[in-house]
mmCIF file of C-alpha atoms in Angstrom:
data_model
loop_
_atom_site.group_PDB
_atom_site.id
_atom_site.type_symbol
_atom_site.label_atom_id
_atom_site.label_comp_id
_atom_site.label_asym_id
_atom_site.label_seq_id
_atom_site.Cartn_x
_atom_site.Cartn_y
_atom_site.Cartn_z
ATOM 1 C CA UNK B 1 -0.140 0.193 0.058
ATOM 2 C CA UNK B 2 1.606 3.215 -1.102
ATOM 3 C CA UNK B 3 1.783 6.430 1.464
ATOM 4 C CA UNK B 4 -0.579 9.071 0.949
ATOM 5 C CA UNK B 5 0.199 12.831 1.625
ATOM 6 C CA UNK B 6 -2.033 15.352 3.004
ATOM 7 C CA UNK B 7 -2.842 16.387 -0.511
ATOM 8 C CA UNK B 8 -3.761 12.734 -1.439
ATOM 9 C CA UNK B 9 -0.508 12.657 -3.475
ATOM 10 C CA UNK B 10 1.420 9.548 -3.322
ATOM 11 C CA UNK B 11 4.808 9.999 -1.841
ATOM 12 C CA UNK B 12 7.800 9.120 -3.807
ATOM 13 C CA UNK B 13 11.230 7.946 -3.049
ATOM 14 C CA UNK B 14 13.710 10.793 -2.908
ATOM 15 C CA UNK B 15 17.836 10.948 -3.422
ATOM 16 C CA UNK B 16 17.961 12.334 0.719
ATOM 17 C CA UNK B 17 19.695 15.477 1.390
ATOM 18 C CA UNK B 18 22.594 13.843 2.718
ATOM 19 C CA UNK B 19 23.697 13.013 -1.129
ATOM 20 C CA UNK B 20 22.929 16.618 -2.570
ATOM 21 C CA UNK B 21 26.173 18.115 -4.449
ATOM 22 C CA UNK B 22 28.027 21.053 -2.856
ATOM 23 C CA UNK B 23 28.706 24.155 -4.561
ATOM 24 C CA UNK B 24 31.381 27.022 -3.236
ATOM 25 C CA UNK B 25 30.242 30.082 -2.152
ATOM 26 C CA UNK B 26 30.883 32.786 -4.765
ATOM 27 C CA UNK B 27 32.533 36.236 -3.984
ATOM 28 C CA UNK B 28 29.830 38.282 -2.635
ATOM 29 C CA UNK B 29 28.378 41.320 -4.250
ATOM 30 C CA UNK B 30 28.875 44.673 -2.464
ATOM 31 C CA UNK B 31 26.638 46.639 -0.472
ATOM 32 C CA UNK B 32 24.334 48.184 -1.393
ATOM 33 C CA UNK B 33 23.563 45.542 -3.686
ATOM 34 C CA UNK B 34 21.250 47.898 -5.838
ATOM 35 C CA UNK B 35 21.976 51.543 -7.504
ATOM 36 C CA UNK B 36 20.458 53.356 -5.574
ATOM 37 C CA UNK B 37 19.245 51.498 -2.880
ATOM 38 C CA UNK B 38 16.230 52.953 -2.095
ATOM 39 C CA UNK B 39 14.227 52.669 1.413
ATOM 40 C CA UNK B 40 10.839 54.066 0.720
ATOM 41 C CA UNK B 41 8.209 54.751 3.605
ATOM 42 C CA UNK B 42 4.770 54.667 2.013
ATOM 43 C CA UNK B 43 1.696 55.033 3.487
ATOM 44 C CA UNK B 44 -0.272 51.794 4.572
ATOM 45 C CA UNK B 45 -3.084 52.395 1.964
ATOM 46 C CA UNK B 46 -0.666 53.309 -1.314
ATOM 47 C CA UNK B 47 -0.898 51.394 -4.014
ATOM 48 C CA UNK B 48 0.671 53.911 -6.685
ATOM 49 C CA UNK B 49 4.040 55.005 -5.382
ATOM 50 C CA UNK B 50 6.340 52.606 -6.006
ATOM 51 C CA UNK B 51 5.078 51.780 -9.256
ATOM 52 C CA UNK B 52 5.720 55.369 -10.464
ATOM 53 C CA UNK B 53 9.150 55.168 -9.060
ATOM 54 C CA UNK B 54 10.104 52.023 -10.672
ATOM 55 C CA UNK B 55 8.814 53.415 -14.081
ATOM 56 C CA UNK B 56 10.993 56.606 -13.579
ATOM 57 C CA UNK B 57 14.004 54.674 -12.480
ATOM 58 C CA UNK B 58 13.752 51.970 -15.398
ATOM 59 C CA UNK B 59 16.639 51.214 -17.217
ATOM 60 C CA UNK B 60 18.821 51.806 -13.901
ATOM 61 C CA UNK B 61 20.024 49.341 -11.203
ATOM 62 C CA UNK B 62 17.918 50.921 -8.688
ATOM 63 C CA UNK B 63 16.549 48.698 -5.853
ATOM 64 C CA UNK B 64 13.295 49.874 -3.660
ATOM 65 C CA UNK B 65 12.661 48.140 -0.235
ATOM 66 C CA UNK B 66 9.444 49.435 1.600
ATOM 67 C CA UNK B 67 8.108 49.932 4.825
ATOM 68 C CA UNK B 68 4.631 51.276 6.109
ATOM 69 C CA UNK B 69 3.347 54.078 8.063
ATOM 70 C CA UNK B 70 -0.268 53.855 9.386
ATOM 71 C CA UNK B 71 -2.324 56.783 7.726
ATOM 72 C CA UNK B 72 -6.474 56.746 7.500
ATOM 73 C CA UNK B 73 -6.371 57.526 3.966
ATOM 74 C CA UNK B 74 -8.379 60.824 4.969
ATOM 75 C CA UNK B 75 -5.711 63.637 3.875
ATOM 76 C CA UNK B 76 -6.535 66.460 5.813
ATOM 77 C CA UNK B 77 -4.095 68.156 7.926
ATOM 78 C CA UNK B 78 -5.058 66.674 11.474
ATOM 79 C CA UNK B 79 -4.490 63.228 10.095
ATOM 80 C CA UNK B 80 -1.319 63.936 7.876
ATOM 81 C CA UNK B 81 0.382 65.456 10.809
ATOM 82 C CA UNK B 82 -0.308 62.213 13.109
ATOM 83 C CA UNK B 83 2.476 60.461 10.950
ATOM 84 C CA UNK B 84 5.110 62.501 12.617
ATOM 85 C CA UNK B 85 4.588 60.321 15.596
ATOM 86 C CA UNK B 86 4.614 57.158 13.412
ATOM 87 C CA UNK B 87 7.479 57.450 10.787
ATOM 88 C CA UNK B 88 10.226 56.321 13.434
ATOM 89 C CA UNK B 89 8.803 52.752 14.068
ATOM 90 C CA UNK B 90 8.441 52.547 10.051
ATOM 91 C CA UNK B 91 11.919 53.560 9.276
ATOM 92 C CA UNK B 92 13.222 51.001 11.904
ATOM 93 C CA UNK B 93 11.705 48.341 9.796
ATOM 94 C CA UNK B 94 13.901 49.231 6.754
ATOM 95 C CA UNK B 95 16.939 47.657 5.980
ATOM 96 C CA UNK B 96 20.131 48.375 7.942
ATOM 97 C CA UNK B 97 22.060 51.550 6.948
ATOM 98 C CA UNK B 98 24.698 50.093 4.850
ATOM 99 C CA UNK B 99 22.495 48.782 2.419
ATOM 100 C CA UNK B 100 20.878 51.952 1.945
ATOM 101 C CA UNK B 101 21.511 54.809 -0.338
ATOM 102 C CA UNK B 102 18.690 56.979 0.416
ATOM 103 C CA UNK B 103 15.181 56.991 2.296
ATOM 104 C CA UNK B 104 12.144 58.242 1.270
ATOM 105 C CA UNK B 105 9.404 59.260 2.952
ATOM 106 C CA UNK B 106 6.291 58.837 0.312
ATOM 107 C CA UNK B 107 3.795 61.869 1.500
ATOM 108 C CA UNK B 108 3.707 64.928 -0.429
ATOM 109 C CA UNK B 109 1.077 66.552 1.743
ATOM 110 C CA UNK B 110 2.447 64.937 4.870
ATOM 111 C CA UNK B 111 5.943 66.310 4.139
ATOM 112 C CA UNK B 112 4.328 69.713 3.948
ATOM 113 C CA UNK B 113 2.569 69.534 7.295
ATOM 114 C CA UNK B 114 5.168 67.813 9.395
ATOM 115 C CA UNK B 115 7.949 69.756 7.931
ATOM 116 C CA UNK B 116 11.212 68.420 5.943
ATOM 117 C CA UNK B 117 13.571 68.998 8.728
ATOM 118 C CA UNK B 118 11.805 67.185 11.269
ATOM 119 C CA UNK B 119 11.321 64.223 9.236
ATOM 120 C CA UNK B 120 15.010 63.968 8.104
ATOM 121 C CA UNK B 121 15.945 64.198 12.286
ATOM 122 C CA UNK B 122 13.088 61.384 12.975
ATOM 123 C CA UNK B 123 14.477 59.133 10.615
ATOM 124 C CA UNK B 124 17.881 59.921 11.456
ATOM 125 C CA UNK B 125 17.299 58.604 14.811
ATOM 126 C CA UNK B 126 17.044 55.044 13.605
ATOM 127 C CA UNK B 127 18.817 55.340 10.061
ATOM 128 C CA UNK B 128 21.654 57.727 10.939
ATOM 129 C CA UNK B 129 24.030 59.227 8.288
ATOM 130 C CA UNK B 130 21.732 58.080 5.407
ATOM 131 C CA UNK B 131 20.096 60.870 3.036
ATOM 132 C CA UNK B 132 16.427 61.635 3.418
ATOM 133 C CA UNK B 133 14.315 62.711 0.409
ATOM 134 C CA UNK B 134 10.940 64.087 1.253
ATOM 135 C CA UNK B 135 8.553 64.783 -1.748
ATOM 136 C CA UNK B 136 8.396 68.505 -0.820
ATOM 137 C CA UNK B 137 12.126 68.928 -0.039
ATOM 138 C CA UNK B 138 12.799 66.569 -3.406
ATOM 139 C CA UNK B 139 10.241 69.327 -5.740
ATOM 140 C CA UNK B 140 11.702 72.268 -4.166
ATOM 141 C CA UNK B 141 15.215 71.326 -5.541
ATOM 142 C CA UNK B 142 13.726 70.248 -8.650
ATOM 143 C CA UNK B 143 12.212 73.658 -9.216
ATOM 144 C CA UNK B 144 15.267 75.235 -8.504
ATOM 145 C CA UNK B 145 17.092 73.025 -10.896
ATOM 146 C CA UNK B 146 14.802 74.497 -13.612
ATOM 147 C CA UNK B 147 15.753 77.612 -12.675
ATOM 148 C CA UNK B 148 11.796 78.757 -12.237
ATOM 149 C CA UNK B 149 10.148 81.045 -9.456
ATOM 150 C CA UNK B 150 7.007 81.426 -10.551
ATOM 151 C CA UNK B 151 4.640 77.984 -10.717
ATOM 152 C CA UNK B 152 1.364 76.822 -11.582
ATOM 153 C CA UNK B 153 0.050 74.050 -8.909
ATOM 154 C CA UNK B 154 -2.316 71.255 -9.469
ATOM 155 C CA UNK B 155 -3.255 68.875 -6.799
ATOM 156 C CA UNK B 156 -6.390 66.598 -5.568
ATOM 157 C CA UNK B 157 -6.442 67.737 -2.413
ATOM 158 C CA UNK B 158 -8.905 69.871 -0.405
ATOM 159 C CA UNK B 159 -8.431 73.715 0.408
ATOM 160 C CA UNK B 160 -6.562 73.515 3.565
ATOM 161 C CA UNK B 161 -4.373 70.973 2.374
ATOM 162 C CA UNK B 162 -3.711 73.015 -0.932
ATOM 163 C CA UNK B 163 -2.985 76.088 1.581
ATOM 164 C CA UNK B 164 -0.221 74.248 3.337
ATOM 165 C CA UNK B 165 1.534 73.351 0.260
ATOM 166 C CA UNK B 166 1.537 76.762 -0.982
ATOM 167 C CA UNK B 167 2.618 78.606 2.183
ATOM 168 C CA UNK B 168 5.631 75.608 2.169
ATOM 169 C CA UNK B 169 6.572 76.669 -1.175
ATOM 170 C CA UNK B 170 6.010 80.294 -1.342
ATOM 171 C CA UNK B 171 8.159 80.179 2.144
ATOM 172 C CA UNK B 172 10.999 78.939 0.026
ATOM 173 C CA UNK B 173 11.018 81.834 -2.725
ATOM 174 C CA UNK B 174 8.178 80.281 -5.261
ATOM 175 C CA UNK B 175 5.557 82.547 -6.538
ATOM 176 C CA UNK B 176 2.356 80.502 -6.804
ATOM 177 C CA UNK B 177 0.561 82.078 -9.869
ATOM 178 C CA UNK B 178 -1.873 79.826 -10.622
ATOM 179 C CA UNK B 179 -3.798 76.642 -8.954
ATOM 180 C CA UNK B 180 -6.556 73.875 -9.739
ATOM 181 C CA UNK B 181 -7.411 71.131 -7.631
ATOM 182 C CA UNK B 182 -10.045 68.087 -7.620
ATOM 183 C CA UNK B 183 -11.082 69.215 -3.994
ATOM 184 C CA UNK B 184 -10.890 65.770 -2.130
ATOM 185 C CA UNK B 185 -9.628 64.033 0.738
ATOM 186 C CA UNK B 186 -9.913 60.603 -0.268
ATOM 187 C CA UNK B 187 -6.885 58.927 -0.479
ATOM 188 C CA UNK B 188 -7.932 55.664 -1.814
ATOM 189 C CA UNK B 189 -9.845 57.838 -4.625
ATOM 190 C CA UNK B 190 -6.639 59.476 -5.216
ATOM 191 C CA UNK B 191 -4.684 56.289 -6.445
ATOM 192 C CA UNK B 192 -7.531 55.403 -8.646
ATOM 193 C CA UNK B 193 -7.992 58.930 -10.532
ATOM 194 C CA UNK B 194 -6.655 58.218 -14.183
ATOM 195 C CA UNK B 195 -3.391 60.037 -15.256
ATOM 196 C CA UNK B 196 -5.333 61.695 -18.243
ATOM 197 C CA UNK B 197 -7.512 63.715 -15.701
ATOM 198 C CA UNK B 198 -4.256 65.630 -14.553
ATOM 199 C CA UNK B 199 -3.636 66.801 -17.941
ATOM 200 C CA UNK B 200 -7.157 68.497 -17.267
ATOM 201 C CA UNK B 201 -5.840 69.956 -13.928
ATOM 202 C CA UNK B 202 -2.654 71.214 -15.119
ATOM 203 C CA UNK B 203 -4.129 73.148 -18.093
ATOM 204 C CA UNK B 204 -6.482 74.759 -15.772
ATOM 205 C CA UNK B 205 -3.722 75.461 -13.169
ATOM 206 C CA UNK B 206 -1.114 76.956 -16.078
ATOM 207 C CA UNK B 207 -1.035 80.719 -16.721
ATOM 208 C CA UNK B 208 0.881 82.658 -18.666
ATOM 209 C CA UNK B 209 2.714 83.928 -15.817
ATOM 210 C CA UNK B 210 3.988 80.182 -14.896
ATOM 211 C CA UNK B 211 7.488 79.155 -15.681
ATOM 212 C CA UNK B 212 6.671 75.636 -14.628
ATOM 213 C CA UNK B 213 3.692 73.495 -13.585
ATOM 214 C CA UNK B 214 4.045 71.146 -10.200
ATOM 215 C CA UNK B 215 1.787 68.236 -9.970
ATOM 216 C CA UNK B 216 1.732 67.528 -6.246
ATOM 217 C CA UNK B 217 0.644 63.615 -4.736
ATOM 218 C CA UNK B 218 2.599 60.692 -4.366
ATOM 219 C CA UNK B 219 -0.514 58.781 -3.977
ATOM 220 C CA UNK B 220 -1.687 59.766 -8.066
ATOM 221 C CA UNK B 221 -0.178 58.375 -11.401
ATOM 222 C CA UNK B 222 1.061 61.155 -13.645
ATOM 223 C CA UNK B 223 4.231 59.532 -15.333
ATOM 224 C CA UNK B 224 2.421 58.542 -18.792
ATOM 225 C CA UNK B 225 1.418 61.985 -19.107
ATOM 226 C CA UNK B 226 4.327 64.338 -17.937
ATOM 227 C CA UNK B 227 5.625 64.396 -21.898
ATOM 228 C CA UNK B 228 2.107 65.287 -23.115
ATOM 229 C CA UNK B 229 1.267 68.410 -20.449
ATOM 230 C CA UNK B 230 5.025 69.688 -21.371
ATOM 231 C CA UNK B 231 4.230 69.691 -25.501
ATOM 232 C CA UNK B 232 0.939 71.291 -24.840
ATOM 233 C CA UNK B 233 2.142 74.209 -22.483
ATOM 234 C CA UNK B 234 5.713 74.344 -23.573
ATOM 235 C CA UNK B 235 6.710 74.520 -19.729
ATOM 236 C CA UNK B 236 8.447 72.061 -17.779
ATOM 237 C CA UNK B 237 6.441 69.320 -15.496
ATOM 238 C CA UNK B 238 7.541 68.774 -11.787
ATOM 239 C CA UNK B 239 5.329 65.999 -10.399
ATOM 240 C CA UNK B 240 6.216 64.225 -6.628
ATOM 241 C CA UNK B 241 7.132 61.087 -7.368
ATOM 242 C CA UNK B 242 9.398 62.161 -10.330
ATOM 243 C CA UNK B 243 11.097 64.860 -8.521
ATOM 244 C CA UNK B 244 12.137 62.085 -6.021
ATOM 245 C CA UNK B 245 13.104 59.340 -8.710
ATOM 246 C CA UNK B 246 15.902 62.559 -10.047
ATOM 247 C CA UNK B 247 17.023 63.172 -6.444
ATOM 248 C CA UNK B 248 17.371 59.276 -5.662
ATOM 249 C CA UNK B 249 19.638 59.266 -8.580
ATOM 250 C CA UNK B 250 21.543 62.058 -7.168
ATOM 251 C CA UNK B 251 22.978 59.697 -4.253
ATOM 252 C CA UNK B 252 24.717 57.488 -6.491
ATOM 253 C CA UNK B 253 25.651 60.261 -8.903
ATOM 254 C CA UNK B 254 23.641 58.855 -11.558
ATOM 255 C CA UNK B 255 21.177 60.512 -14.691
ATOM 256 C CA UNK B 256 18.140 59.132 -15.760
ATOM 257 C CA UNK B 257 18.770 56.938 -18.865
ATOM 258 C CA UNK B 258 15.969 58.925 -20.528
ATOM 259 C CA UNK B 259 13.925 62.236 -20.497
ATOM 260 C CA UNK B 260 11.116 60.737 -21.673
ATOM 261 C CA UNK B 261 9.366 61.406 -18.381
ATOM 262 C CA UNK B 262 10.126 65.194 -18.447
ATOM 263 C CA UNK B 263 13.002 67.572 -18.835
ATOM 264 C CA UNK B 264 13.525 67.644 -15.638
ATOM 265 C CA UNK B 265 15.671 64.296 -16.345
ATOM 266 C CA UNK B 266 18.035 66.283 -17.847
ATOM 267 C CA UNK B 267 19.045 68.666 -15.301
ATOM 268 C CA UNK B 268 21.749 68.380 -12.953
ATOM 269 C CA UNK B 269 21.163 68.644 -9.220
ATOM 270 C CA UNK B 270 21.815 71.557 -7.748
ATOM 271 C CA UNK B 271 24.829 71.214 -5.307
ATOM 272 C CA UNK B 272 23.975 71.632 -1.511
ATOM 273 C CA UNK B 273 26.227 74.617 -1.061
ATOM 274 C CA UNK B 274 23.277 76.532 -3.403
ATOM 275 C CA UNK B 275 20.490 74.714 -1.229
ATOM 276 C CA UNK B 276 18.714 76.799 1.328
ATOM 277 C CA UNK B 277 16.593 74.447 4.097
ATOM 278 C CA UNK B 278 13.638 76.633 4.714
ATOM 279 C CA UNK B 279 11.151 73.734 4.576
ATOM 280 C CA UNK B 280 9.238 73.956 7.336
ATOM 281 C CA UNK B 281 5.469 73.902 8.287
ATOM 282 C CA UNK B 282 3.897 77.266 8.465
ATOM 283 C CA UNK B 283 2.049 78.387 11.069
ATOM 284 C CA UNK B 284 -1.447 78.273 11.042
ATOM 285 C CA UNK B 285 -1.861 82.146 11.012
ATOM 286 C CA UNK B 286 0.243 82.023 8.002
ATOM 287 C CA UNK B 287 -2.000 79.737 5.916
ATOM 288 C CA UNK B 288 -3.680 81.639 2.741
ATOM 289 C CA UNK B 289 -7.154 79.798 2.176
ATOM 290 C CA UNK B 290 -8.302 79.678 -1.328
ATOM 291 C CA UNK B 291 -11.794 80.712 -2.047
ATOM 292 C CA UNK B 292 -12.295 79.049 -5.192
ATOM 293 C CA UNK B 293 -11.542 76.303 -7.126
ATOM 294 C CA UNK B 294 -9.098 77.900 -9.853
ATOM 295 C CA UNK B 295 -7.630 81.185 -9.308
ATOM 296 C CA UNK B 296 -5.877 82.642 -12.718
ATOM 297 C CA UNK B 297 -4.984 85.898 -13.929
ATOM 298 C CA UNK B 298 -7.661 87.276 -11.769
ATOM 299 C CA UNK B 299 -10.507 84.923 -13.385
ATOM 300 C CA UNK B 300 -12.430 82.742 -11.453
ATOM 301 C CA UNK B 301 -12.183 79.130 -13.151
ATOM 302 C CA UNK B 302 -13.766 75.876 -12.171
ATOM 303 C CA UNK B 303 -12.151 72.351 -12.250
ATOM 304 C CA UNK B 304 -14.699 69.433 -11.639
ATOM 305 C CA UNK B 305 -14.014 66.338 -9.380
ATOM 306 C CA UNK B 306 -12.732 63.057 -11.644
ATOM 307 C CA UNK B 307 -14.722 60.462 -11.615
ATOM 308 C CA UNK B 308 -13.119 57.370 -11.188
ATOM 309 C CA UNK B 309 -12.523 55.846 -14.422
ATOM 310 C CA UNK B 310 -13.643 58.931 -16.129
ATOM 311 C CA UNK B 311 -11.158 61.011 -18.704
ATOM 312 C CA UNK B 312 -11.775 64.290 -18.636
ATOM 313 C CA UNK B 313 -11.957 66.051 -21.827
ATOM 314 C CA UNK B 314 -9.537 69.387 -22.101
#
């Protein structure tokens, strides 16, 4: 009678592990084994960001190792700020320092409320001497590399979050000359928004004065339409994930193998001595609440909500 396994398959006779052959260990690769080796702190509900980063870094030997920070998905200031108390535990789940070239905190609006400097300090308590990249910090560096000051901004956020992003950018010397938003606080919906709707938002935010267009949020997919927006407007486009990928390449002194995701990837990273660290969250009294959907050249315009799966016409 033949023996049966728990899956009711007959047991076959094997060689026996004591008879397995021996293979000598090879010379081991240096660490980090990927370049750049990116420790990514994503939000618990995030599904868009790492895919965007992989697209932007295609053709490189980048590796992305992720951890998660608890987040409710409700994109409002009080919820975003809570992540500041949770980021250390998330960072401590990443590989040890020797395996990494940089650590990325994966939330633009969160970095605007918590602050670039505070996030850097918090992550540094458990992963010291590793460059920390925040979305808001990477965007500032990208805009400086493009040598622009007047910026149009498109976001999925509600007004209070838009005001915080605008205030932080203004503190770093940029003038926001146009804006458009879908005004949602639903982080789950943001990840499901089709890339084409950000063409509509970018065109609505654009103005004659704007020298560049910034599309904010790490939880959205914009990569497939960056080139189209640049073609339609004749202006460089910076997105949160694009700027992060670009700065990650700096950590290994590399350039992107292609500029198909925008002019930014053809630019040199500004030297650290040329940068100033004024990326701190604004005080409540400094926030400038918006009073309408789009403000452009003194005219009020509207960008309707982007229904999930719907492609908006320009």
